[in-house]
Coordinates of C-alpha atoms and ligand atoms in Angstrom, one line a residue:
X1 CA -32.7 58.0 15.4
X2 CA -30.0 57.5 18.0
X3 CA -26.5 58.9 18.0
X4 CA -23.7 56.4 19.0
X5 CA -20.9 58.4 20.5
X6 CA -18.4 55.5 20.2
X7 CA -16.0 55.5 17.2
X8 CA -16.1 51.8 16.4
X9 CA -13.3 52.0 13.9
X10 CA -11.1 53.4 16.5
X11 CA -12.1 50.9 19.2
X12 CA -11.7 47.9 16.9
X13 CA -8.4 49.3 15.7
X14 CA -7.2 49.8 19.3
X15 CA -8.2 46.2 20.1
X16 CA -6.2 44.9 17.1
X17 CA -3.2 47.1 17.9
X18 CA -3.1 45.8 21.5
X19 CA -3.3 42.3 20.3
X20 CA -0.4 42.7 17.9
X21 CA 1.9 45.2 19.7
X22 CA 1.0 44.5 23.3
X23 CA -0.9 46.5 25.9
X24 CA 2.2 48.2 27.3
X25 CA 3.3 49.6 24.0
X26 CA -0.1 50.9 23.1
X27 CA -0.7 52.4 26.5
X28 CA 2.7 54.2 26.3
X29 CA 1.8 55.5 22.8
X30 CA -1.6 56.8 23.9
X31 CA -0.2 58.4 27.0
X32 CA 2.4 60.2 25.0
X33 CA -0.1 61.5 22.5
X34 CA -0.4 65.3 22.3
X35 CA -2.0 68.1 20.4
X36 CA 0.6 67.6 17.6
X37 CA 0.4 63.9 17.0
X38 CA -3.1 62.7 18.3
X39 CA -4.7 63.1 14.9
X40 CA -2.1 60.9 13.4
X41 CA -2.5 58.3 16.2
X42 CA -6.2 58.3 15.5
X43 CA -5.7 57.9 11.8
X44 CA -3.3 54.9 12.0
X45 CA -5.5 53.3 14.7
X46 CA -8.6 53.5 12.5
X47 CA -7.0 52.7 9.1
X48 CA -3.9 50.6 9.8
X49 CA -5.2 48.7 12.8
X50 CA -8.8 48.4 12.0
X51 CA -9.1 48.6 8.2
X52 CA -6.0 46.5 7.4
X53 CA -5.0 44.4 10.4
X54 CA -8.8 43.8 10.9
X55 CA -9.2 42.1 7.5
X56 CA -9.9 38.4 7.8
X57 CA -8.1 37.5 4.5
X58 CA -4.7 36.7 6.0
X59 CA -3.6 35.2 9.3
X60 CA -2.0 37.7 11.7
X61 CA 1.2 35.8 11.6
X62 CA 1.4 36.3 7.9
X63 CA 0.7 40.0 8.3
X64 CA 3.5 40.2 10.8
X65 CA 5.9 38.6 8.3
X66 CA 4.8 41.0 5.6
X67 CA 5.4 44.0 7.9
X68 CA 8.9 42.7 8.9
X69 CA 9.8 42.1 5.2
X70 CA 8.7 45.6 4.2
X71 CA 10.4 47.4 7.0
X72 CA 13.6 45.5 6.2
X73 CA 13.3 46.5 2.5
X74 CA 12.7 50.1 3.4
X75 CA 15.4 50.1 6.2
X76 CA 12.8 51.4 8.8
X77 CA 14.7 49.9 11.7
X78 CA 12.7 51.6 14.5
X79 CA 9.5 50.1 13.2
X80 CA 11.3 46.8 12.5
X81 CA 12.5 46.6 16.1
X82 CA 9.0 47.3 17.4
X83 CA 7.5 44.5 15.2
X84 CA 10.2 42.0 16.0
X85 CA 9.8 42.4 19.7
X86 CA 6.0 42.2 19.3
X87 CA 6.1 39.2 17.0
X88 CA 8.3 37.2 19.5
X89 CA 6.3 38.2 22.5
X90 CA 2.9 38.0 20.9
X91 CA -0.1 35.9 21.8
X92 CA 0.4 32.2 21.1
X93 CA -2.0 32.3 18.2
X94 CA -0.1 34.9 16.2
X95 CA 3.5 35.0 17.5
X96 CA 6.5 34.2 15.4
X97 CA 9.0 31.7 16.8
X98 CA 12.7 32.7 16.6
X99 CA 13.0 30.1 13.8
X100 CA 10.1 31.6 11.8
X101 CA 11.6 35.1 12.3
X102 CA 14.9 33.7 11.0
X103 CA 13.2 32.4 7.9
X104 CA 11.6 35.8 7.2
X105 CA 15.1 37.4 7.5
X106 CA 16.7 34.8 5.3
X107 CA 14.1 35.3 2.6
X108 CA 14.4 39.0 2.8
X109 CA 18.1 38.6 1.9
X110 CA 17.0 37.5 -1.5
X111 CA 14.3 40.1 -2.2
X112 CA 15.6 43.1 -0.2
X113 CA 19.3 42.4 -0.5
X114 CA 22.0 40.9 1.8
X115 CA 23.0 44.3 3.3
X116 CA 19.4 44.9 4.5
X117 CA 19.2 41.3 5.8
X118 CA 22.5 41.8 7.6
X119 CA 21.2 44.8 9.5
X120 CA 18.0 43.0 10.2
X121 CA 19.9 40.1 11.7
X122 CA 21.9 42.5 13.9
X123 CA 18.7 44.2 15.1
X124 CA 16.8 40.9 15.6
X125 CA 19.8 39.4 17.5
X126 CA 19.9 42.3 19.9
X127 CA 16.2 41.8 20.6
X128 CA 16.6 38.0 21.0
X129 CA 19.3 38.6 23.6
X130 CA 16.9 40.8 25.5
X131 CA 13.7 38.7 25.3
X132 CA 15.2 35.2 24.8
X133 CA 14.8 34.1 28.5
X134 CA 11.2 35.2 28.5
X135 CA 10.4 33.0 25.5
X136 CA 12.7 30.1 26.4
X137 CA 15.1 30.7 23.5
X138 CA 18.8 30.3 24.1
X139 CA 21.5 31.6 21.7
X140 CA 24.3 29.1 21.4
X141 CA 27.5 28.9 19.2
X142 CA 27.0 27.0 16.0
X143 CA 29.6 26.8 13.2
X144 CA 28.1 27.9 9.9
X145 CA 29.8 24.9 8.2
X146 CA 27.7 22.6 10.4
X147 CA 24.3 24.1 9.7
X148 CA 21.6 22.0 8.1
X149 CA 18.9 22.7 5.5
X150 CA 15.5 21.9 7.2
X151 CA 14.3 20.2 4.0
X152 CA 17.4 18.2 3.1
X153 CA 19.4 17.9 6.2
X154 CA 23.2 18.1 6.2
X155 CA 24.8 16.9 3.0
X156 CA 28.2 15.2 2.9
X157 CA 30.1 12.5 1.1
X158 CA 32.2 9.6 2.3
X159 CA 35.9 10.1 2.8
X160 CA 36.6 6.6 1.3
X161 CA 36.2 5.7 -2.4
X162 CA 34.0 5.4 -4.3
X163 CA 32.6 8.6 -2.9
X164 CA 29.0 8.3 -1.8
X165 CA 26.8 11.4 -1.5
X166 CA 24.5 11.4 1.5
X167 CA 22.3 13.6 3.7
X168 CA 21.7 13.3 7.4
X169 CA 18.6 14.8 9.1
X170 CA 18.9 15.0 12.9
X171 CA 15.7 14.7 14.9
X172 CA 13.6 17.9 14.7
X173 CA 12.5 17.5 18.3
X174 CA 16.0 18.2 19.4
X175 CA 16.2 15.0 21.5
X176 CA 18.5 12.0 21.3
X177 CA 17.5 10.1 18.1
X178 CA 15.0 7.4 18.8
X179 CA 16.7 5.3 16.1
X180 CA 18.8 5.8 13.0
X181 CA 16.9 5.1 9.7
X182 CA 18.6 4.7 6.3
X183 CA 16.6 5.3 3.2
X184 CA 17.8 3.4 0.1
X185 CA 16.5 4.4 -3.3
X186 CA 15.4 2.5 -6.4
X187 CA 17.3 2.0 -9.7
X188 CA 17.4 5.2 -11.7
X189 CA 16.3 7.4 -8.8
X190 CA 18.4 9.2 -6.2
X191 CA 18.1 10.2 -2.5
X192 CA 15.6 13.0 -3.2
X193 CA 13.1 10.2 -3.8
X194 CA 12.8 10.0 -0.1
X195 CA 12.5 13.7 0.8
X196 CA 8.9 13.6 2.0
X197 CA 9.3 10.4 4.1
X198 CA 12.6 11.6 5.4
X199 CA 11.2 14.8 6.7
X200 CA 8.3 12.9 8.3
X201 CA 10.5 10.3 10.1
X202 CA 13.1 12.9 11.2
X203 CA 10.6 14.2 13.8
X204 CA 12.2 11.9 16.3
X205 CA 14.8 9.8 14.3
X206 CA 18.1 10.4 12.7
X207 CA 17.5 9.9 9.0
X208 CA 20.2 9.1 6.5
X209 CA 19.5 9.0 2.7
X210 CA 22.2 8.4 0.2
X211 CA 22.9 7.9 -3.5
X212 CA 23.9 4.5 -4.6
X213 CA 27.1 4.3 -6.7
X214 CA 26.3 5.2 -10.3
X215 CA 23.5 7.4 -9.1
X216 CA 22.9 11.1 -8.1
X217 CA 26.0 12.8 -6.9
X218 CA 27.9 9.6 -5.9
X219 CA 30.8 8.2 -7.9
X220 CA 30.2 5.8 -10.7
X221 CA 33.3 3.5 -10.9
X222 CA 33.6 1.2 -13.8
X223 CA 31.0 -1.7 -13.7
X224 CA 29.4 -4.1 -13.7
X225 CA 28.5 -4.0 -10.0
X226 CA 27.3 -6.8 -7.8
X227 CA 24.7 -6.5 -5.0
X228 CA 27.6 -7.3 -2.6
X229 CA 29.4 -4.2 -3.9
X230 CA 26.3 -2.1 -3.2
X231 CA 25.9 -3.6 0.2
X232 CA 29.6 -3.1 1.1
X233 CA 29.2 0.6 0.0
X234 CA 26.3 0.9 2.5
X235 CA 28.3 -0.7 5.3
X236 CA 31.2 1.7 4.6
X237 CA 28.9 4.7 4.7
X238 CA 27.3 3.5 8.0
X239 CA 30.7 2.8 9.6
X240 CA 32.0 6.3 8.5
X241 CA 28.9 7.8 10.1
X242 CA 29.3 5.6 13.1
X243 CA 25.6 4.8 13.1
X244 CA 25.5 1.5 14.9
X245 CA 22.6 -0.8 13.8
X246 CA 20.0 0.9 11.7
X247 CA 16.5 0.5 10.5
X248 CA 16.9 0.0 6.8
X249 CA 14.1 1.2 4.5
X250 CA 14.8 0.3 0.8
X251 CA 12.6 0.2 -2.2
X252 CA 13.2 -2.1 -5.1
X253 CA 17.0 -2.0 -5.7
X254 CA 17.2 -0.3 -2.3
X255 CA 15.5 -3.3 -0.7
X256 CA 17.8 -5.7 -2.4
X257 CA 20.8 -3.8 -0.9
X258 CA 19.1 -4.0 2.5
X259 CA 18.8 -7.8 2.3
X260 CA 22.5 -8.2 1.2
X261 CA 23.6 -5.7 3.9
X262 CA 21.8 -7.7 6.6
X263 CA 23.4 -10.9 5.3
X264 CA 26.9 -9.6 4.9
X265 CA 27.0 -7.1 7.8
X266 CA 24.4 -8.3 10.3
X267 CA 25.6 -6.0 13.1
X268 CA 24.6 -3.0 11.1
X269 CA 20.9 -3.8 10.7
X270 CA 18.3 -3.9 13.4
X271 CA 15.2 -3.8 11.3
X272 CA 14.2 -4.0 7.6
X273 CA 11.5 -2.4 5.5
X274 CA 11.6 -4.0 2.1
X275 CA 9.3 -2.4 -0.4
X276 CA 8.5 -3.4 -4.0
X277 CA 11.5 -5.6 -4.1
X278 CA 12.6 -9.2 -4.6
X279 CA 15.1 -11.7 -3.4
X280 CA 15.7 -13.0 -7.0
X281 CA 14.3 -12.9 -10.5
X282 CA 13.1 -15.9 -12.5
X283 CA 15.4 -17.1 -15.2
X284 CA 13.2 -15.5 -17.9
X285 CA 13.9 -12.1 -16.5
X286 CA 17.6 -12.3 -17.1
X287 CA 17.1 -11.8 -20.9
X288 CA 15.0 -8.8 -20.1
X289 CA 17.8 -7.2 -18.0
X290 CA 20.3 -8.0 -20.7
X291 CA 18.1 -6.4 -23.3
X292 CA 17.7 -3.3 -21.1
X293 CA 21.5 -3.0 -20.7
X294 CA 22.0 -3.3 -24.5
X295 CA 19.2 -0.7 -25.2
X296 CA 20.8 1.8 -22.8
X297 CA 24.3 1.2 -24.3
X298 CA 22.9 1.9 -27.7
X299 CA 20.4 4.7 -27.1
X300 CA 21.1 6.1 -23.7
X301 CA 18.5 6.3 -20.9
X302 CA 16.1 8.2 -23.2
X303 CA 15.6 4.9 -25.0
X304 CA 14.0 3.3 -21.9
X305 CA 12.5 6.3 -20.1
X306 CA 8.9 5.8 -21.2
X307 CA 9.0 2.1 -20.3
X308 CA 10.6 2.8 -16.9
X309 CA 8.0 5.5 -16.1
X310 CA 5.3 3.0 -17.1
X311 CA 6.7 0.5 -14.6
X312 CA 7.3 3.0 -11.8
X313 CA 3.8 4.6 -11.9
X314 CA 0.4 3.2 -12.8
X315 CA -1.7 4.8 -15.6
X316 CA -4.0 6.8 -13.2
X317 CA -1.0 8.2 -11.3
X318 CA 0.8 9.2 -14.5
X319 CA -2.3 11.0 -15.7
X320 CA -2.9 12.9 -12.5
X321 CA 0.7 13.6 -11.4
X322 CA 2.4 14.8 -14.5
X323 CA 4.9 17.0 -12.7
X324 CA 6.0 14.2 -10.3
X325 CA 6.5 11.8 -13.2
X326 CA 8.5 14.5 -15.1
X327 CA 10.7 14.9 -12.0
X328 CA 11.5 11.2 -12.0
X329 CA 12.0 11.1 -15.7
X330 CA 14.5 14.0 -15.5
X331 CA 16.3 12.2 -12.7
X332 CA 16.5 9.0 -14.8
X333 CA 17.8 10.9 -17.8
X334 CA 20.5 12.6 -15.8
X335 CA 21.8 9.3 -14.3
X336 CA 25.0 8.3 -16.0
X337 CA 24.4 5.4 -18.4
X338 CA 27.5 3.5 -17.3
X339 CA 26.5 3.7 -13.7
X340 CA 23.0 2.7 -14.5
X341 CA 23.8 -0.4 -16.5
X342 CA 26.4 -1.4 -13.9
X343 CA 23.6 -1.3 -11.3
X344 CA 21.3 -3.2 -13.7
X345 CA 23.8 -6.0 -13.6
X346 CA 23.6 -6.0 -9.7
X347 CA 19.8 -6.0 -9.8
X348 CA 19.7 -8.8 -12.4
X349 CA 22.0 -10.9 -10.2
X350 CA 20.2 -10.4 -6.9
X351 CA 20.0 -13.8 -5.2
X352 CA 19.3 -13.9 -1.5
X353 CA 16.3 -16.3 -1.3
X354 CA 18.1 -19.3 0.2
X355 CA 20.0 -17.1 2.8
X356 CA 16.9 -15.1 4.0
X357 CA 16.1 -17.5 6.9
X358 CA 19.3 -16.4 8.6
X359 CA 18.1 -12.7 8.8
X360 CA 16.8 -12.6 12.3
X361 CA 15.5 -9.0 12.6
X362 CA 12.0 -7.7 12.4
X363 CA 11.0 -7.0 8.8
X364 CA 8.1 -5.3 7.1
X365 CA 7.6 -6.4 3.5
X366 CA 5.5 -4.0 1.4
X367 CA 4.0 -4.8 -2.0
X368 CA 2.2 -2.7 -4.5
X369 CA -1.1 -4.1 -5.7
X370 CA -0.4 -3.1 -9.3
X371 CA 3.4 -3.6 -9.3
X372 CA 4.4 -5.4 -12.5
X373 CA 8.2 -5.1 -12.0
X374 CA 8.2 -6.8 -8.6
X375 CA 4.7 -8.3 -8.3
X376 CA 3.1 -9.1 -4.9
X377 CA 4.1 -12.8 -5.4
X378 CA 7.8 -11.7 -5.0
X379 CA 6.9 -10.0 -1.7
X380 CA 5.0 -13.1 -0.5
X381 CA 8.2 -15.1 -1.1
X382 CA 10.3 -12.6 0.8
X383 CA 7.9 -12.7 3.7
X384 CA 7.8 -16.5 3.6
X385 CA 11.6 -16.8 3.9
X386 CA 12.3 -14.0 6.4
X387 CA 11.6 -15.5 9.9
X388 CA 10.3 -12.3 11.4
X389 CA 8.5 -10.7 8.5
X390 CA 5.0 -9.1 8.2
X391 CA 3.6 -8.6 4.7
X392 CA 1.4 -5.6 3.7
X393 CA -0.2 -4.7 0.4
X394 CA -0.8 -1.1 -0.7
X395 CA -3.8 -0.7 -3.0
X396 CA -3.6 1.5 -6.1
X397 CA 0.2 1.4 -6.0
X398 CA 2.6 -0.1 -8.6
X399 CA 6.4 0.1 -8.3
X400 CA 7.3 3.3 -6.6
X401 CA 4.6 2.9 -4.0
X402 CA 6.2 5.4 -1.6
X403 CA 5.5 8.1 -4.1
X404 CA 2.2 6.9 -5.5
X405 CA 0.7 6.3 -2.0
X406 CA 2.9 8.4 0.3
X407 CA 0.4 8.4 3.2
X408 CA -0.3 4.7 3.1
X409 CA 3.4 3.9 2.8
X410 CA 4.3 6.3 5.7
X411 CA 1.5 4.8 7.9
X412 CA 2.8 1.3 7.4
X413 CA 6.3 2.3 8.2
X414 CA 5.3 4.2 11.3
X415 CA 3.1 1.3 12.5
X416 CA 6.1 -1.0 12.0
X417 CA 8.5 1.4 13.7
X418 CA 6.2 1.6 16.7
X419 CA 6.2 -2.2 17.0
X420 CA 10.0 -2.7 16.9
Ligands
LIG501 O1 13.6 0.1 -13.4 C1 12.6 -0.7 -13.2 O2 12.0 -1.1 -14.1 C2 12.2 -1.0 -11.9 C3 13.3 -1.3 -11.0 C4 14.0 -2.5 -10.9 C5 14.9 -2.4 -9.8 C6 14.7 -1.1 -9.3 O3 15.2 -0.5 -8.4 O4 13.7 -0.5 -10.0

């Protein structure tokens, strides 16, 4: 039987401790050990750094965030400072970026209290001032009123009436926007319909999403509305935001607005993505729209909610994505009935077919294979009339194809954007 003189727990712990706190700190701490504290140093090296930090169940970045949160909650500022510095200067695989550190501190404000987070920000800022240059992070003045939420951008509303609620996401890469994209939602939805695509496209683009009049947090002036009203709203919003020509991505009613905008305000549109939409409805559909308006007037939006969900999403999607469908149902039910029926009138009256040949911008027309509301034949007609259109069909998608098939939808949009 051999005797191994190496204490493996201590060695492994030391290795982990160096990886997390850095060689210099660990060397200093070992050099300063003495007959009073060496036993304690040995204990934390074996137990904290080997037993706990050595466990494979969580990434080291996550463990760093946990330590920061707990030291904030307990007000252990010396330990907090040590771990902030180590987290910022750590190895690439496990370091926290200043933005990630900021998120830990913001979240701790809710769970440990604002006073604790306040002190944490003061301590973390002092460390960032010290190590910022080393990690390429510059502190610069920013007005709190101008901050943006990473998931929804900066919200605002037009200064002119009727007020339109919008959000603007600036490019995450921090560079000049490659283009400005406007996302235009369907009847009965609101700008949140686009959250996922907006966050994807804002990697390098400025992305604006807005609520049509009568929807979301925008005004709902007395109706009925026309498609020209909705297009003029869009033009007013773009002029207020001083966007210049935009890439317009609209689904269903949002695509109808895009066509009318390109016809009435051609200088504001440089490219069009028209998804699950049409340039007109057959005469037979007029009675259906009139019936829908009457039903909502009589019974509110609850009276049409099941039918609308059935048109938005195909059977398989509804069965598998109950929470998503519920989210859309809630949104529909919280849309004001007056604004909704006023927009139904605009949709029923859409009529751009004969004018489409004058839209001379690149266009991507997307159809959903299973879309009963605006079937692929309507997309084919759009693509026939638009001089610079390409037509794409998404399989296993009905009306709200951007939600049913988000990856396929995003891939088509990105392929198109790369080509224009
Ligand atoms: O509400 C529907 O049935 C589908 C729809 C028509 C126009 C729109 O935007 O969505």
